[in-house]
Coordinates of C-alpha atoms in Angstrom, one line a residue:
X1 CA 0.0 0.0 0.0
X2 CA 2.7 2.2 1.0
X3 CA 4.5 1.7 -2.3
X4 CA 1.1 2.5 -4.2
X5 CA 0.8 6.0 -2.3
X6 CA 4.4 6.8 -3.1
X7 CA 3.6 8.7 -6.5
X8 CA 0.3 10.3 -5.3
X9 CA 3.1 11.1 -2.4
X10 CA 5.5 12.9 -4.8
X11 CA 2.9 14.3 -6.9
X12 CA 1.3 16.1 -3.7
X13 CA 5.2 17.4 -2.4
X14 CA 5.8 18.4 -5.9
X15 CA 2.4 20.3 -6.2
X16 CA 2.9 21.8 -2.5
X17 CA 6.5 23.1 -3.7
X18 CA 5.3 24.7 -7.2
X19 CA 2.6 26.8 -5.3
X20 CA 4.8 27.8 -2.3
X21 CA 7.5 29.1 -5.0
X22 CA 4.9 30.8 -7.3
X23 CA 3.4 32.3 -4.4
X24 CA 5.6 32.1 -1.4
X25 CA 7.7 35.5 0.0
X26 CA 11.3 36.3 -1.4
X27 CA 12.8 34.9 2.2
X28 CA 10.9 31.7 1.6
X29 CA 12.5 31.2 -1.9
X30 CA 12.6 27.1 -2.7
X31 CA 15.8 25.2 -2.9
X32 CA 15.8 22.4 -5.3
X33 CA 18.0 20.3 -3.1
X34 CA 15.7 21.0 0.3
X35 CA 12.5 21.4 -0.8
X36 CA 10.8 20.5 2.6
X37 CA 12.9 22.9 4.6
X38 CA 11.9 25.8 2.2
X39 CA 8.5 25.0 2.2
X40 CA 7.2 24.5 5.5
X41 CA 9.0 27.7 7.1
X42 CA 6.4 29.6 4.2
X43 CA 3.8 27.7 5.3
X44 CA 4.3 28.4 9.2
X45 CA 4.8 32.3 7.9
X46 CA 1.3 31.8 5.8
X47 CA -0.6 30.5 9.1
X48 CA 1.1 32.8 11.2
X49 CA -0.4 36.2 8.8
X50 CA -3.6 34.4 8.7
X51 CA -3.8 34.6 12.3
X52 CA -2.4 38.3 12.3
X53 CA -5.4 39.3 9.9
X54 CA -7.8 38.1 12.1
X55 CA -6.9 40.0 14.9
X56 CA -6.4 42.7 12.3
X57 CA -9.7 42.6 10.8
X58 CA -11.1 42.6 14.5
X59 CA -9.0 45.6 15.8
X60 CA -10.0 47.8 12.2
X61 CA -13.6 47.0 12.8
X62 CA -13.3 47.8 16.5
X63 CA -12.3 51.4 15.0
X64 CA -14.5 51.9 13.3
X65 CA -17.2 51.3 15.8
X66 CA -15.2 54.0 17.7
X67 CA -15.6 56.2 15.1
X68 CA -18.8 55.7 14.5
X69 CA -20.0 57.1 17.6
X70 CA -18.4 60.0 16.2
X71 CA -21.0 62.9 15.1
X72 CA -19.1 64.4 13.2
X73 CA -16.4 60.9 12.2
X74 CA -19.4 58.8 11.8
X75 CA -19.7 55.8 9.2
X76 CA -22.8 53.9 8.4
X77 CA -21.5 50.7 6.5
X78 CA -18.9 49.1 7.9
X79 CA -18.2 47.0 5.2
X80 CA -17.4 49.8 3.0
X81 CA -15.1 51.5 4.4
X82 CA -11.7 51.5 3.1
X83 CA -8.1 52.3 4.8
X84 CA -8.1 56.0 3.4
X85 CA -11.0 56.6 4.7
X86 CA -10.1 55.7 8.5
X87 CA -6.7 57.2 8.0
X88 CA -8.4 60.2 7.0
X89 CA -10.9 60.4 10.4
X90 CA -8.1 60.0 12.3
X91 CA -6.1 62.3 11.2
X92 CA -9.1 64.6 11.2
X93 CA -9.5 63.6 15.0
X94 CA -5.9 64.1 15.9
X95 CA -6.1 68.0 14.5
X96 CA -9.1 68.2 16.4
X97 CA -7.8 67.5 19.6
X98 CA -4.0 69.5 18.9
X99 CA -6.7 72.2 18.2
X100 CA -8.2 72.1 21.6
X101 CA -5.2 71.6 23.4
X102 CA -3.8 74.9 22.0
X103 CA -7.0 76.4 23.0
X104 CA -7.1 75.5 26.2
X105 CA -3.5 76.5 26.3
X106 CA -4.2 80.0 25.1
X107 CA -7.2 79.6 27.8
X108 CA -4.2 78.9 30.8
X109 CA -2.1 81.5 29.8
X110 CA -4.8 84.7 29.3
X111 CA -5.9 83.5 32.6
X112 CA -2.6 83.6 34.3
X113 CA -2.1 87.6 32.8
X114 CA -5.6 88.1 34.0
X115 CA -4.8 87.0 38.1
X116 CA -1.1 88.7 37.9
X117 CA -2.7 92.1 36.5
X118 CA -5.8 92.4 38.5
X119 CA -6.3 96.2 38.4
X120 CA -7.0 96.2 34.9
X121 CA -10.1 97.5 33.8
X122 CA -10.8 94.4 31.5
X123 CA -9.3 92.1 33.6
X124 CA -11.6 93.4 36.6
X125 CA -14.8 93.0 34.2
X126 CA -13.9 89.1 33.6
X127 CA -13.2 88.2 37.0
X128 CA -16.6 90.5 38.4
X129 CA -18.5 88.2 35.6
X130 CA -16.7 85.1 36.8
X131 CA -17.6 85.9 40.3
X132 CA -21.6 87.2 39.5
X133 CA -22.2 83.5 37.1
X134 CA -19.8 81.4 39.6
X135 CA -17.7 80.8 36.7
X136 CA -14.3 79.4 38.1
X137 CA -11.9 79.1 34.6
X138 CA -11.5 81.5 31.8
X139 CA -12.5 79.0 29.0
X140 CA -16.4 79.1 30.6
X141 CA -17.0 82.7 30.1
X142 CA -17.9 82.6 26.5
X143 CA -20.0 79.7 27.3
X144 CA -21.9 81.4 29.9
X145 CA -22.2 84.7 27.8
X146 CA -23.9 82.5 25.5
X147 CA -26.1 81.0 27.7
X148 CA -27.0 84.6 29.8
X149 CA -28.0 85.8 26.0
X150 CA -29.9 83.2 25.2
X151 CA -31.7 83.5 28.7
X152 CA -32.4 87.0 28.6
X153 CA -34.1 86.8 25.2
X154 CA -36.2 84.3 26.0
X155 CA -37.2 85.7 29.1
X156 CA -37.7 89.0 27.4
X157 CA -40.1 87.1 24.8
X158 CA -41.7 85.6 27.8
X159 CA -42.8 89.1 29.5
X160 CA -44.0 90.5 26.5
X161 CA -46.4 87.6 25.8
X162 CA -47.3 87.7 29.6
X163 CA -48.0 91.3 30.3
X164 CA -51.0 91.9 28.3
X165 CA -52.5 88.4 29.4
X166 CA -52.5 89.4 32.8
X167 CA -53.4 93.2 31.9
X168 CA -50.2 95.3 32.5
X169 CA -49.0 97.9 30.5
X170 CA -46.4 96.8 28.0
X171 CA -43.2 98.7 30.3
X172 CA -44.5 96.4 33.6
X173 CA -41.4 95.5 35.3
X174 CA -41.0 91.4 36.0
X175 CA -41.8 91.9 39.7
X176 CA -44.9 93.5 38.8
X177 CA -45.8 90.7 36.6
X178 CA -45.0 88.1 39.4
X179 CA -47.3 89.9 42.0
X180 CA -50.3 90.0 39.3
X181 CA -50.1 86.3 38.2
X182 CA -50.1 85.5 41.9
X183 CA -52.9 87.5 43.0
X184 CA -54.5 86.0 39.9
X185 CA -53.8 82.4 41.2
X186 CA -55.0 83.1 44.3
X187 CA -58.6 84.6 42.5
X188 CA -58.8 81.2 40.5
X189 CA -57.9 79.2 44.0
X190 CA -60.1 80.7 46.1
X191 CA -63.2 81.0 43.8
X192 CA -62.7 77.3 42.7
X193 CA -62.5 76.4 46.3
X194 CA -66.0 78.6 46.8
X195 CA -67.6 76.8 43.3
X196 CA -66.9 73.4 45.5
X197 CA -67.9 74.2 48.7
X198 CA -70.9 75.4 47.1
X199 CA -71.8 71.6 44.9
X200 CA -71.2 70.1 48.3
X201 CA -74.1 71.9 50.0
X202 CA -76.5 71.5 47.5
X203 CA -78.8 68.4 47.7
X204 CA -78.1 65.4 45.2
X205 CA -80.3 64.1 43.1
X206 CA -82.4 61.1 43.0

């Protein structure tokens, strides 16, 4: 039997050989006279890069994921996209943050000059803002300009729909409007509570 398989035997070495030399890496060039010693150290470096894109395949898809929770890096196939296109978020990411950094590093140093020059008219304007909106870093003032702005218009919208629902002239002041809508509350309280106190004494019917 053993004599039979020999051919089949060579036949499968020889086949084995031809494709590791047609497709094997320069360092794993064949060598007529050691054939099995050329082959099988291309072999161990095939299973070892199949391994390596495995856990290569996981880590790029694991990126993406990451990048996908990105707003503004966001992709919605993972399938299709390529290399560039990571390389490219990245990159995008990495400015992003240097960007920041030197920002908040501007930030740092404007707010050293601030605390070393306190009688400065400008300086004394920040810090009496910080100090009024209990803002304790430099970098939130803009912030909470922002958010004063937005507050005052909307509160500003809010008294002029207010003050000629509850009958004040259009220059009422807010306090003014407080006092009315709570004397009008009160009204609506007590006159509900009279309506019911009212239903209760009145005989039910049969």
């Amino acid at each position: 039997w053993v004599i039979q398989a020999m051919p089949r035997l060579e036949k499968f070495v020889k086949d084995v050989a031809s494709f590791v030399a047609v497709n094997g890496d320069s360092e794993a060039s064949l060598i007529e006279s050691d054939v099995i010693h050329s082959v099988l150290p291309q072999i161990k470096r095939w299973s070892s890069d199949a391994r390596f894109a495995a856990l290569f395949k996981k880590f790029r898809n694991e990126i993406i994921s990451e990048l996908g929770k990105s707003s503004s890096t966001g992709f919605s196939v993972m399938d299709a996209v390529t290399d560039e296109q990571i390389i490219k978020r990245v990159n995008s990411l990495v400015r992003l943050e240097i960007s920041l950094l030197g920002q908040r590093e501007a930030f740092s140093t404007a707010e050293e000059q601030i605390h070393a020059n306190p009688d400065v008219v400008v300086n004394q304007i920040i810090m009496h803002f910080q100090q009024l909106f209990n803002v304790n870093h430099l970098e939130g003032v803009l912030p909470k300009l922002n958010e004063v702005y937005v507050f005052t218009n909307e509160m500003k919208n809010f008294l002029q729909i207010l003050r000629p629902t509850l009958g004040l002239p259009g220059n009422a002041s807010t306090h003014a409007c407080l006092s009315s809508l709570e004397e009008q509350l009160r009204d609506k309280t007590a006159r509900e509570v009279l309506t019911q106190s009212k239903n209760n004494k009145e005989p039910g019917w049969e």
